[in-house]
């Protein structure tokens, strides 16, 4: 594979698919192309490695955003993950299928486990995208039970070792040439049994609590952007680290501007006299107002580009989009007496008489009439 394929193509997913869809697609490919299942297919390891590299990028919010914007070039020149390291990076995924964790070793039920990632939506005002800002979001997440301190057992009692799996949390089954290790059905992988479950948490060892999280919003964000708050997700187990919190942004539209990424568009009405003669006008901008020259002879729909007056470009320090002004030439439906006199004088001066206003239609009609 001399040239890298598009990571979305590798996993067979769309750019708009969510994390769960991407994870399912990767699991399927990992199962199909695992080297242990394809000993006679030397290409399987390459496909396996390619899928792992794609997943390592698309499962990380920051890397995915960089890849979506810049492709492979934005990820640097470093190589993909080593096949020998794939199990250590994605052991939890493979354990569900193959019954082992990092390096093929049996999963330790007492080993630290990372907490679950969480996702919340946050609606932000358009004005916040101009300079960035801070907002607070309520997050409901699991925390260790305060009554049993996370053990799941009623205070004064302790969990006991599961006799079905002998405390390993896993049981082995022989299926043809394979020996598959699965989660113990009795203790559900915990390796312990609780005779007297904690009444406060029903033996789960966790309880739900709502807390505020401060979200720092970079300038220039737009709807669909995701922010990653490390360590603000679900709590880890057995001393493991907490998961991350992903904030999915929804930016409210502006009352004045139409947005296209970092560029802004402003439909701006001008008087027909200003369009004909030219003018200097003040128009609204993100910072207040700016002066703009309207060239003489401006036509309806003409556009003027003001560089650097758009929104900040995320991840590009100091870079901003542009402001596009779309001139709308207004023609009054009613004229005052003096205005009518002046326009009639102008029409006579340039040879456009009111009596001849239908002359052009008469000429067109003559073209389609048969000759005498």
mmCIF file of C-alpha atoms in Angstrom:
data_model
loop_
_atom_site.group_PDB
_atom_site.id
_atom_site.type_symbol
_atom_site.label_atom_id
_atom_site.label_comp_id
_atom_site.label_asym_id
_atom_site.label_seq_id
_atom_site.Cartn_x
_atom_site.Cartn_y
_atom_site.Cartn_z
ATOM 1 C CA UNK A 1 0.000 0.000 0.000
ATOM 2 C CA UNK A 2 2.269 2.720 -1.261
ATOM 3 C CA UNK A 3 -0.359 5.473 -1.170
ATOM 4 C CA UNK A 4 -2.631 5.949 1.819
ATOM 5 C CA UNK A 5 -6.333 5.646 1.199
ATOM 6 C CA UNK A 6 -8.865 8.010 2.656
ATOM 7 C CA UNK A 7 -9.483 6.957 6.270
ATOM 8 C CA UNK A 8 -13.269 7.153 5.859
ATOM 9 C CA UNK A 9 -13.004 4.905 2.794
ATOM 10 C CA UNK A 10 -10.824 2.453 4.725
ATOM 11 C CA UNK A 11 -13.503 2.015 7.407
ATOM 12 C CA UNK A 12 -16.389 2.235 4.950
ATOM 13 C CA UNK A 13 -18.103 5.133 6.733
ATOM 14 C CA UNK A 14 -19.297 8.621 5.829
ATOM 15 C CA UNK A 15 -17.717 11.856 7.029
ATOM 16 C CA UNK A 16 -20.916 12.695 8.884
ATOM 17 C CA UNK A 17 -21.086 9.403 10.818
ATOM 18 C CA UNK A 18 -20.829 9.553 14.601
ATOM 19 C CA UNK A 19 -18.308 7.864 16.891
ATOM 20 C CA UNK A 20 -20.489 4.821 17.524
ATOM 21 C CA UNK A 21 -20.820 4.091 13.790
ATOM 22 C CA UNK A 22 -17.070 4.485 13.262
ATOM 23 C CA UNK A 23 -16.322 2.173 16.172
ATOM 24 C CA UNK A 24 -18.709 -0.509 14.866
ATOM 25 C CA UNK A 25 -17.129 -0.342 11.415
ATOM 26 C CA UNK A 26 -13.639 -0.685 12.878
ATOM 27 C CA UNK A 27 -14.619 -3.636 15.059
ATOM 28 C CA UNK A 28 -15.998 -5.446 12.033
ATOM 29 C CA UNK A 29 -12.818 -4.901 10.015
ATOM 30 C CA UNK A 30 -10.609 -5.866 12.954
ATOM 31 C CA UNK A 31 -12.517 -9.122 13.346
ATOM 32 C CA UNK A 32 -12.383 -9.959 9.646
ATOM 33 C CA UNK A 33 -8.696 -9.145 9.161
ATOM 34 C CA UNK A 34 -7.140 -10.220 12.454
ATOM 35 C CA UNK A 35 -3.851 -12.041 11.624
ATOM 36 C CA UNK A 36 -4.732 -14.974 13.895
ATOM 37 C CA UNK A 37 -7.811 -15.609 11.793
ATOM 38 C CA UNK A 38 -5.973 -15.202 8.499
ATOM 39 C CA UNK A 39 -2.655 -17.074 8.906
ATOM 40 C CA UNK A 40 -2.428 -17.821 5.169
ATOM 41 C CA UNK A 41 -3.265 -14.289 4.019
ATOM 42 C CA UNK A 42 -0.224 -11.974 4.228
ATOM 43 C CA UNK A 43 -2.398 -9.016 3.184
ATOM 44 C CA UNK A 44 -4.626 -9.404 6.242
ATOM 45 C CA UNK A 45 -2.041 -7.875 8.567
ATOM 46 C CA UNK A 46 -1.742 -4.855 6.255
ATOM 47 C CA UNK A 47 -5.497 -4.388 6.130
ATOM 48 C CA UNK A 48 -5.619 -4.835 9.877
ATOM 49 C CA UNK A 49 -2.927 -2.193 10.363
ATOM 50 C CA UNK A 50 -4.578 0.189 7.888
ATOM 51 C CA UNK A 51 -7.927 -0.050 9.706
ATOM 52 C CA UNK A 52 -6.220 0.504 13.069
ATOM 53 C CA UNK A 53 -4.466 3.632 11.793
ATOM 54 C CA UNK A 54 -7.725 5.010 10.379
ATOM 55 C CA UNK A 55 -9.542 4.348 13.651
ATOM 56 C CA UNK A 56 -6.753 5.887 15.749
ATOM 57 C CA UNK A 57 -7.343 9.184 13.891
ATOM 58 C CA UNK A 58 -11.132 9.173 13.437
ATOM 59 C CA UNK A 59 -11.794 8.142 17.058
ATOM 60 C CA UNK A 60 -9.874 11.178 18.336
ATOM 61 C CA UNK A 61 -11.892 14.398 18.020
ATOM 62 C CA UNK A 62 -8.855 16.664 17.570
ATOM 63 C CA UNK A 63 -7.103 14.401 15.085
ATOM 64 C CA UNK A 64 -10.346 13.915 13.154
ATOM 65 C CA UNK A 65 -10.913 17.664 12.881
ATOM 66 C CA UNK A 66 -7.347 18.133 11.614
ATOM 67 C CA UNK A 67 -7.746 15.294 9.118
ATOM 68 C CA UNK A 68 -11.084 16.637 7.846
ATOM 69 C CA UNK A 69 -9.452 20.009 7.169
ATOM 70 C CA UNK A 70 -6.008 19.030 5.862
ATOM 71 C CA UNK A 71 -6.143 15.302 5.035
ATOM 72 C CA UNK A 72 -3.110 13.091 5.560
ATOM 73 C CA UNK A 73 -0.786 16.093 5.263
ATOM 74 C CA UNK A 74 -2.170 17.579 8.452
ATOM 75 C CA UNK A 75 -1.166 14.539 10.501
ATOM 76 C CA UNK A 76 2.571 14.899 9.919
ATOM 77 C CA UNK A 77 4.959 12.486 8.279
ATOM 78 C CA UNK A 78 5.085 9.889 11.049
ATOM 79 C CA UNK A 79 4.112 6.339 10.186
ATOM 80 C CA UNK A 80 0.997 4.576 11.353
ATOM 81 C CA UNK A 81 0.753 2.404 14.449
ATOM 82 C CA UNK A 82 2.968 -0.664 14.707
ATOM 83 C CA UNK A 83 1.053 -3.946 14.429
ATOM 84 C CA UNK A 84 2.677 -4.984 17.703
ATOM 85 C CA UNK A 85 1.279 -1.891 19.406
ATOM 86 C CA UNK A 86 -2.267 -2.219 18.099
ATOM 87 C CA UNK A 87 -3.367 -4.588 20.839
ATOM 88 C CA UNK A 88 -2.121 -2.236 23.549
ATOM 89 C CA UNK A 89 -3.959 0.710 21.976
ATOM 90 C CA UNK A 90 -7.238 -1.094 21.315
ATOM 91 C CA UNK A 91 -7.156 -4.027 23.724
ATOM 92 C CA UNK A 92 -10.640 -3.406 25.052
ATOM 93 C CA UNK A 93 -12.109 -3.679 21.559
ATOM 94 C CA UNK A 94 -10.338 -6.925 20.713
ATOM 95 C CA UNK A 95 -11.093 -8.443 24.091
ATOM 96 C CA UNK A 96 -14.788 -8.453 23.217
ATOM 97 C CA UNK A 97 -14.049 -10.662 20.209
ATOM 98 C CA UNK A 98 -10.922 -12.649 20.921
ATOM 99 C CA UNK A 99 -10.931 -12.985 24.687
ATOM 100 C CA UNK A 100 -7.630 -11.287 25.409
ATOM 101 C CA UNK A 101 -6.332 -7.825 26.102
ATOM 102 C CA UNK A 102 -2.958 -6.185 25.422
ATOM 103 C CA UNK A 103 -0.423 -8.595 23.966
ATOM 104 C CA UNK A 104 -2.857 -11.524 24.073
ATOM 105 C CA UNK A 105 -2.838 -11.686 27.871
ATOM 106 C CA UNK A 106 -5.959 -12.398 29.856
ATOM 107 C CA UNK A 107 -7.782 -9.309 31.042
ATOM 108 C CA UNK A 108 -7.326 -8.637 34.718
ATOM 109 C CA UNK A 109 -10.696 -7.803 36.325
ATOM 110 C CA UNK A 110 -8.872 -5.748 38.966
ATOM 111 C CA UNK A 111 -6.896 -3.740 36.402
ATOM 112 C CA UNK A 112 -7.660 0.003 36.195
ATOM 113 C CA UNK A 113 -10.242 0.843 33.540
ATOM 114 C CA UNK A 114 -10.810 4.150 31.839
ATOM 115 C CA UNK A 115 -14.192 5.795 32.274
ATOM 116 C CA UNK A 116 -16.728 6.236 29.491
ATOM 117 C CA UNK A 117 -16.676 9.247 27.196
ATOM 118 C CA UNK A 118 -19.719 11.511 27.334
ATOM 119 C CA UNK A 119 -21.213 13.901 24.779
ATOM 120 C CA UNK A 120 -23.365 16.972 25.334
ATOM 121 C CA UNK A 121 -24.824 19.565 22.957
ATOM 122 C CA UNK A 122 -24.292 23.255 23.616
ATOM 123 C CA UNK A 123 -26.033 26.103 21.819
ATOM 124 C CA UNK A 124 -23.973 29.279 21.686
ATOM 125 C CA UNK A 125 -24.826 32.810 20.477
ATOM 126 C CA UNK A 126 -23.320 33.961 17.197
ATOM 127 C CA UNK A 127 -21.537 36.782 19.019
ATOM 128 C CA UNK A 128 -19.507 34.232 21.012
ATOM 129 C CA UNK A 129 -17.848 33.024 17.809
ATOM 130 C CA UNK A 130 -16.386 36.485 17.171
ATOM 131 C CA UNK A 131 -13.990 36.609 20.125
ATOM 132 C CA UNK A 132 -14.596 33.266 21.825
ATOM 133 C CA UNK A 133 -15.784 32.998 25.397
ATOM 134 C CA UNK A 134 -16.752 30.749 28.266
ATOM 135 C CA UNK A 135 -20.046 29.001 28.967
ATOM 136 C CA UNK A 136 -21.183 26.495 31.540
ATOM 137 C CA UNK A 137 -22.984 23.272 30.743
ATOM 138 C CA UNK A 138 -24.759 20.869 33.102
ATOM 139 C CA UNK A 139 -23.413 17.327 32.840
ATOM 140 C CA UNK A 140 -25.129 14.354 34.415
ATOM 141 C CA UNK A 141 -22.609 11.587 34.993
ATOM 142 C CA UNK A 142 -21.843 8.629 37.192
ATOM 143 C CA UNK A 143 -19.674 9.116 40.262
ATOM 144 C CA UNK A 144 -18.595 6.556 42.878
ATOM 145 C CA UNK A 145 -21.425 5.843 45.302
ATOM 146 C CA UNK A 146 -20.959 7.868 48.469
ATOM 147 C CA UNK A 147 -22.552 5.183 50.634
ATOM 148 C CA UNK A 148 -20.469 2.141 49.636
ATOM 149 C CA UNK A 149 -17.502 4.149 48.278
ATOM 150 C CA UNK A 150 -17.817 2.417 44.929
ATOM 151 C CA UNK A 151 -17.636 -1.200 46.137
ATOM 152 C CA UNK A 152 -21.295 -1.944 45.431
ATOM 153 C CA UNK A 153 -21.597 -3.803 48.749
ATOM 154 C CA UNK A 154 -23.677 -2.728 51.707
ATOM 155 C CA UNK A 155 -21.504 -0.933 54.288
ATOM 156 C CA UNK A 156 -20.014 -3.463 56.684
ATOM 157 C CA UNK A 157 -19.842 -6.205 54.025
ATOM 158 C CA UNK A 158 -17.337 -6.964 51.274
ATOM 159 C CA UNK A 159 -17.611 -8.572 47.812
ATOM 160 C CA UNK A 160 -16.533 -12.222 47.508
ATOM 161 C CA UNK A 161 -14.665 -13.991 44.717
ATOM 162 C CA UNK A 162 -16.832 -15.374 41.908
ATOM 163 C CA UNK A 163 -16.719 -19.182 41.902
ATOM 164 C CA UNK A 164 -17.681 -19.493 38.238
ATOM 165 C CA UNK A 165 -14.597 -17.694 36.896
ATOM 166 C CA UNK A 166 -12.450 -18.024 40.028
ATOM 167 C CA UNK A 167 -12.233 -14.258 40.233
ATOM 168 C CA UNK A 168 -10.832 -13.793 36.716
ATOM 169 C CA UNK A 169 -13.962 -12.190 35.293
ATOM 170 C CA UNK A 170 -13.582 -14.311 32.147
ATOM 171 C CA UNK A 171 -14.513 -17.856 31.160
ATOM 172 C CA UNK A 172 -13.086 -19.919 28.282
ATOM 173 C CA UNK A 173 -15.032 -21.829 25.626
ATOM 174 C CA UNK A 174 -13.626 -24.144 22.963
ATOM 175 C CA UNK A 175 -15.052 -23.553 19.483
ATOM 176 C CA UNK A 176 -13.371 -25.778 16.938
ATOM 177 C CA UNK A 177 -9.781 -24.650 16.476
ATOM 178 C CA UNK A 178 -10.340 -21.576 18.617
ATOM 179 C CA UNK A 179 -10.540 -21.094 22.333
ATOM 180 C CA UNK A 180 -12.705 -18.063 22.966
ATOM 181 C CA UNK A 181 -12.643 -16.169 26.236
ATOM 182 C CA UNK A 182 -15.798 -14.291 27.142
ATOM 183 C CA UNK A 183 -17.104 -12.240 30.038
ATOM 184 C CA UNK A 184 -18.237 -14.337 32.969
ATOM 185 C CA UNK A 185 -22.063 -14.530 32.824
ATOM 186 C CA UNK A 186 -22.382 -14.738 36.617
ATOM 187 C CA UNK A 187 -20.289 -11.798 37.807
ATOM 188 C CA UNK A 188 -20.382 -9.943 34.460
ATOM 189 C CA UNK A 189 -16.639 -9.511 34.361
ATOM 190 C CA UNK A 190 -16.191 -8.076 37.853
ATOM 191 C CA UNK A 191 -14.609 -11.227 39.275
ATOM 192 C CA UNK A 192 -16.542 -10.747 42.486
ATOM 193 C CA UNK A 193 -20.042 -11.364 43.769
ATOM 194 C CA UNK A 194 -21.989 -9.156 46.137
ATOM 195 C CA UNK A 195 -24.183 -10.970 48.628
ATOM 196 C CA UNK A 196 -25.576 -7.784 50.176
ATOM 197 C CA UNK A 197 -25.833 -5.058 47.504
ATOM 198 C CA UNK A 198 -25.656 -1.450 48.596
ATOM 199 C CA UNK A 199 -29.195 -0.116 48.899
ATOM 200 C CA UNK A 200 -28.205 3.381 47.768
ATOM 201 C CA UNK A 201 -26.841 2.283 44.380
ATOM 202 C CA UNK A 202 -28.408 -1.200 44.046
ATOM 203 C CA UNK A 203 -24.954 -2.748 43.977
ATOM 204 C CA UNK A 204 -23.731 -0.777 40.985
ATOM 205 C CA UNK A 205 -21.117 1.142 42.957
ATOM 206 C CA UNK A 206 -22.003 4.404 41.209
ATOM 207 C CA UNK A 207 -24.690 7.050 41.391
ATOM 208 C CA UNK A 208 -25.803 9.784 39.011
ATOM 209 C CA UNK A 209 -25.044 13.396 39.848
ATOM 210 C CA UNK A 210 -25.339 16.614 37.872
ATOM 211 C CA UNK A 211 -22.520 19.120 37.916
ATOM 212 C CA UNK A 212 -21.464 22.219 36.013
ATOM 213 C CA UNK A 213 -18.542 22.114 33.628
ATOM 214 C CA UNK A 214 -16.837 25.268 32.307
ATOM 215 C CA UNK A 215 -16.427 25.179 28.535
ATOM 216 C CA UNK A 216 -13.910 27.485 26.863
ATOM 217 C CA UNK A 217 -15.107 28.259 23.343
ATOM 218 C CA UNK A 218 -12.502 29.260 20.733
ATOM 219 C CA UNK A 219 -13.279 32.133 18.388
ATOM 220 C CA UNK A 220 -14.556 31.131 14.962
ATOM 221 C CA UNK A 221 -16.261 27.844 15.860
ATOM 222 C CA UNK A 222 -19.292 26.768 13.882
ATOM 223 C CA UNK A 223 -22.143 24.305 14.120
ATOM 224 C CA UNK A 224 -20.877 20.726 14.092
ATOM 225 C CA UNK A 225 -17.527 21.486 15.746
ATOM 226 C CA UNK A 226 -16.709 19.326 18.759
ATOM 227 C CA UNK A 227 -14.670 20.330 21.776
ATOM 228 C CA UNK A 228 -12.889 17.726 23.867
ATOM 229 C CA UNK A 229 -12.639 18.237 27.610
ATOM 230 C CA UNK A 230 -10.190 15.670 28.890
ATOM 231 C CA UNK A 231 -11.041 13.973 32.161
ATOM 232 C CA UNK A 232 -14.580 15.401 32.352
ATOM 233 C CA UNK A 233 -16.338 12.201 31.289
ATOM 234 C CA UNK A 234 -17.431 9.169 33.292
ATOM 235 C CA UNK A 235 -15.308 8.011 36.237
ATOM 236 C CA UNK A 236 -12.728 5.273 35.802
ATOM 237 C CA UNK A 237 -12.972 1.941 37.586
ATOM 238 C CA UNK A 238 -10.384 0.329 39.843
ATOM 239 C CA UNK A 239 -8.401 3.549 39.946
ATOM 240 C CA UNK A 240 -8.493 4.061 36.180
ATOM 241 C CA UNK A 241 -8.607 7.552 34.632
ATOM 242 C CA UNK A 242 -11.915 9.263 33.846
ATOM 243 C CA UNK A 243 -13.201 9.476 30.304
ATOM 244 C CA UNK A 244 -13.521 12.651 28.255
ATOM 245 C CA UNK A 245 -16.437 14.968 27.662
ATOM 246 C CA UNK A 246 -17.203 15.984 24.067
ATOM 247 C CA UNK A 247 -19.175 19.194 23.518
ATOM 248 C CA UNK A 248 -21.063 19.298 20.213
ATOM 249 C CA UNK A 249 -21.592 22.953 19.286
ATOM 250 C CA UNK A 250 -24.651 24.512 17.698
ATOM 251 C CA UNK A 251 -24.072 28.157 16.748
ATOM 252 C CA UNK A 252 -27.116 30.405 16.459
ATOM 253 C CA UNK A 253 -27.416 32.294 13.156
ATOM 254 C CA UNK A 254 -26.598 35.998 12.992
ATOM 255 C CA UNK A 255 -29.356 38.580 12.704
ATOM 256 C CA UNK A 256 -27.218 40.584 10.256
ATOM 257 C CA UNK A 257 -24.784 38.348 8.397
ATOM 258 C CA UNK A 258 -25.044 35.147 6.417
ATOM 259 C CA UNK A 259 -22.203 32.799 7.303
ATOM 260 C CA UNK A 260 -20.098 30.535 5.097
ATOM 261 C CA UNK A 261 -17.385 29.077 7.304
ATOM 262 C CA UNK A 262 -15.178 31.998 8.320
ATOM 263 C CA UNK A 263 -16.563 34.223 5.522
ATOM 264 C CA UNK A 264 -19.545 36.508 6.019
ATOM 265 C CA UNK A 265 -22.068 37.771 3.468
ATOM 266 C CA UNK A 266 -24.080 40.972 3.862
ATOM 267 C CA UNK A 267 -26.938 41.934 1.516
ATOM 268 C CA UNK A 268 -26.881 45.756 1.623
ATOM 269 C CA UNK A 269 -29.497 48.023 -0.022
ATOM 270 C CA UNK A 270 -28.364 51.240 -1.756
ATOM 271 C CA UNK A 271 -30.282 54.011 -3.544
ATOM 272 C CA UNK A 272 -30.239 53.906 -7.321
ATOM 273 C CA UNK A 273 -28.628 57.368 -7.341
ATOM 274 C CA UNK A 274 -25.795 56.026 -5.160
ATOM 275 C CA UNK A 275 -25.379 53.100 -7.529
ATOM 276 C CA UNK A 276 -25.162 55.430 -10.533
ATOM 277 C CA UNK A 277 -23.006 58.189 -9.028
ATOM 278 C CA UNK A 278 -20.968 56.218 -6.482
ATOM 279 C CA UNK A 279 -20.895 56.902 -2.743
ATOM 280 C CA UNK A 280 -19.063 56.302 0.526
ATOM 281 C CA UNK A 281 -21.215 54.403 3.009
ATOM 282 C CA UNK A 282 -20.911 53.033 6.520
ATOM 283 C CA UNK A 283 -21.884 49.391 6.772
ATOM 284 C CA UNK A 284 -22.100 47.087 9.813
ATOM 285 C CA UNK A 285 -19.151 44.845 10.658
ATOM 286 C CA UNK A 286 -18.266 42.492 13.483
ATOM 287 C CA UNK A 287 -16.500 45.303 15.315
ATOM 288 C CA UNK A 288 -19.069 48.059 14.679
ATOM 289 C CA UNK A 289 -19.077 49.833 11.298
ATOM 290 C CA UNK A 290 -16.608 50.333 8.465
ATOM 291 C CA UNK A 291 -16.544 52.769 5.532
ATOM 292 C CA UNK A 292 -16.989 51.281 2.077
ATOM 293 C CA UNK A 293 -16.672 52.933 -1.332
ATOM 294 C CA UNK A 294 -19.536 52.193 -3.707
ATOM 295 C CA UNK A 295 -18.132 52.493 -7.254
ATOM 296 C CA UNK A 296 -20.070 54.641 -9.735
ATOM 297 C CA UNK A 297 -22.121 52.455 -12.040
ATOM 298 C CA UNK A 298 -22.682 49.687 -9.497
ATOM 299 C CA UNK A 299 -25.195 47.181 -10.821
ATOM 300 C CA UNK A 300 -27.792 45.185 -8.841
ATOM 301 C CA UNK A 301 -26.087 42.097 -7.395
ATOM 302 C CA UNK A 302 -22.533 43.462 -7.640
ATOM 303 C CA UNK A 303 -20.312 42.243 -4.807
ATOM 304 C CA UNK A 304 -17.499 43.959 -2.936
ATOM 305 C CA UNK A 305 -14.988 41.912 -0.933
ATOM 306 C CA UNK A 306 -13.505 43.305 2.281
ATOM 307 C CA UNK A 307 -10.582 41.110 3.270
ATOM 308 C CA UNK A 308 -10.045 40.198 6.911
ATOM 309 C CA UNK A 309 -13.444 41.390 8.125
ATOM 310 C CA UNK A 310 -14.881 37.906 8.560
ATOM 311 C CA UNK A 311 -14.684 35.494 11.489
ATOM 312 C CA UNK A 312 -11.448 34.093 12.937
ATOM 313 C CA UNK A 313 -10.290 30.847 11.352
ATOM 314 C CA UNK A 314 -10.119 28.115 13.986
ATOM 315 C CA UNK A 315 -6.614 26.801 14.476
ATOM 316 C CA UNK A 316 -5.012 29.518 12.313
ATOM 317 C CA UNK A 317 -3.658 32.203 14.596
ATOM 318 C CA UNK A 318 -4.483 35.693 13.387
ATOM 319 C CA UNK A 319 -6.217 34.488 10.218
ATOM 320 C CA UNK A 320 -9.724 35.691 9.457
ATOM 321 C CA UNK A 321 -12.270 35.213 6.760
ATOM 322 C CA UNK A 322 -13.590 37.941 4.462
ATOM 323 C CA UNK A 323 -16.746 40.026 4.324
ATOM 324 C CA UNK A 324 -18.689 40.038 1.053
ATOM 325 C CA UNK A 325 -21.105 42.929 0.467
ATOM 326 C CA UNK A 326 -23.896 42.210 -2.012
ATOM 327 C CA UNK A 327 -25.390 45.496 -3.233
ATOM 328 C CA UNK A 328 -29.144 45.607 -3.646
ATOM 329 C CA UNK A 329 -30.113 48.603 -5.788
ATOM 330 C CA UNK A 330 -33.447 49.984 -4.634
ATOM 331 C CA UNK A 331 -35.808 51.627 -7.110
ATOM 332 C CA UNK A 332 -38.604 53.611 -5.414
ATOM 333 C CA UNK A 333 -42.171 52.591 -6.157
ATOM 334 C CA UNK A 334 -43.406 56.166 -5.678
ATOM 335 C CA UNK A 335 -41.697 59.413 -6.668
ATOM 336 C CA UNK A 336 -42.059 62.870 -5.208
ATOM 337 C CA UNK A 337 -42.952 65.743 -7.524
ATOM 338 C CA UNK A 338 -39.442 67.209 -7.652
ATOM 339 C CA UNK A 339 -37.848 63.785 -8.067
ATOM 340 C CA UNK A 340 -40.195 62.980 -10.934
ATOM 341 C CA UNK A 341 -39.390 66.267 -12.665
ATOM 342 C CA UNK A 342 -35.672 65.622 -12.410
ATOM 343 C CA UNK A 343 -35.973 62.067 -13.717
ATOM 344 C CA UNK A 344 -38.158 63.164 -16.610
ATOM 345 C CA UNK A 345 -35.603 65.817 -17.481
ATOM 346 C CA UNK A 346 -32.867 63.206 -17.329
ATOM 347 C CA UNK A 347 -34.876 60.814 -19.476
ATOM 348 C CA UNK A 348 -35.367 63.532 -22.070
ATOM 349 C CA UNK A 349 -31.661 64.405 -21.934
ATOM 350 C CA UNK A 350 -30.577 60.817 -22.660
ATOM 351 C CA UNK A 351 -33.316 60.189 -25.159
ATOM 352 C CA UNK A 352 -35.571 57.945 -23.126
ATOM 353 C CA UNK A 353 -39.029 59.480 -23.517
ATOM 354 C CA UNK A 354 -41.977 58.180 -21.523
ATOM 355 C CA UNK A 355 -44.097 58.020 -24.658
ATOM 356 C CA UNK A 356 -41.644 55.552 -26.152
ATOM 357 C CA UNK A 357 -41.437 53.229 -23.174
ATOM 358 C CA UNK A 358 -43.163 50.461 -25.125
ATOM 359 C CA UNK A 359 -41.132 51.001 -28.261
ATOM 360 C CA UNK A 360 -38.777 48.117 -27.607
ATOM 361 C CA UNK A 361 -41.686 45.696 -27.352
ATOM 362 C CA UNK A 362 -43.102 46.992 -30.605
ATOM 363 C CA UNK A 363 -39.754 46.321 -32.307
ATOM 364 C CA UNK A 364 -39.584 42.791 -30.929
ATOM 365 C CA UNK A 365 -43.136 42.127 -32.061
ATOM 366 C CA UNK A 366 -42.285 43.271 -35.611
ATOM 367 C CA UNK A 367 -39.488 40.720 -35.827
ATOM 368 C CA UNK A 368 -41.946 37.868 -35.467
ATOM 369 C CA UNK A 369 -44.654 39.221 -37.798
ATOM 370 C CA UNK A 370 -44.649 37.863 -41.362
ATOM 371 C CA UNK A 371 -43.629 40.362 -44.037
ATOM 372 C CA UNK A 372 -46.153 41.971 -46.383
#
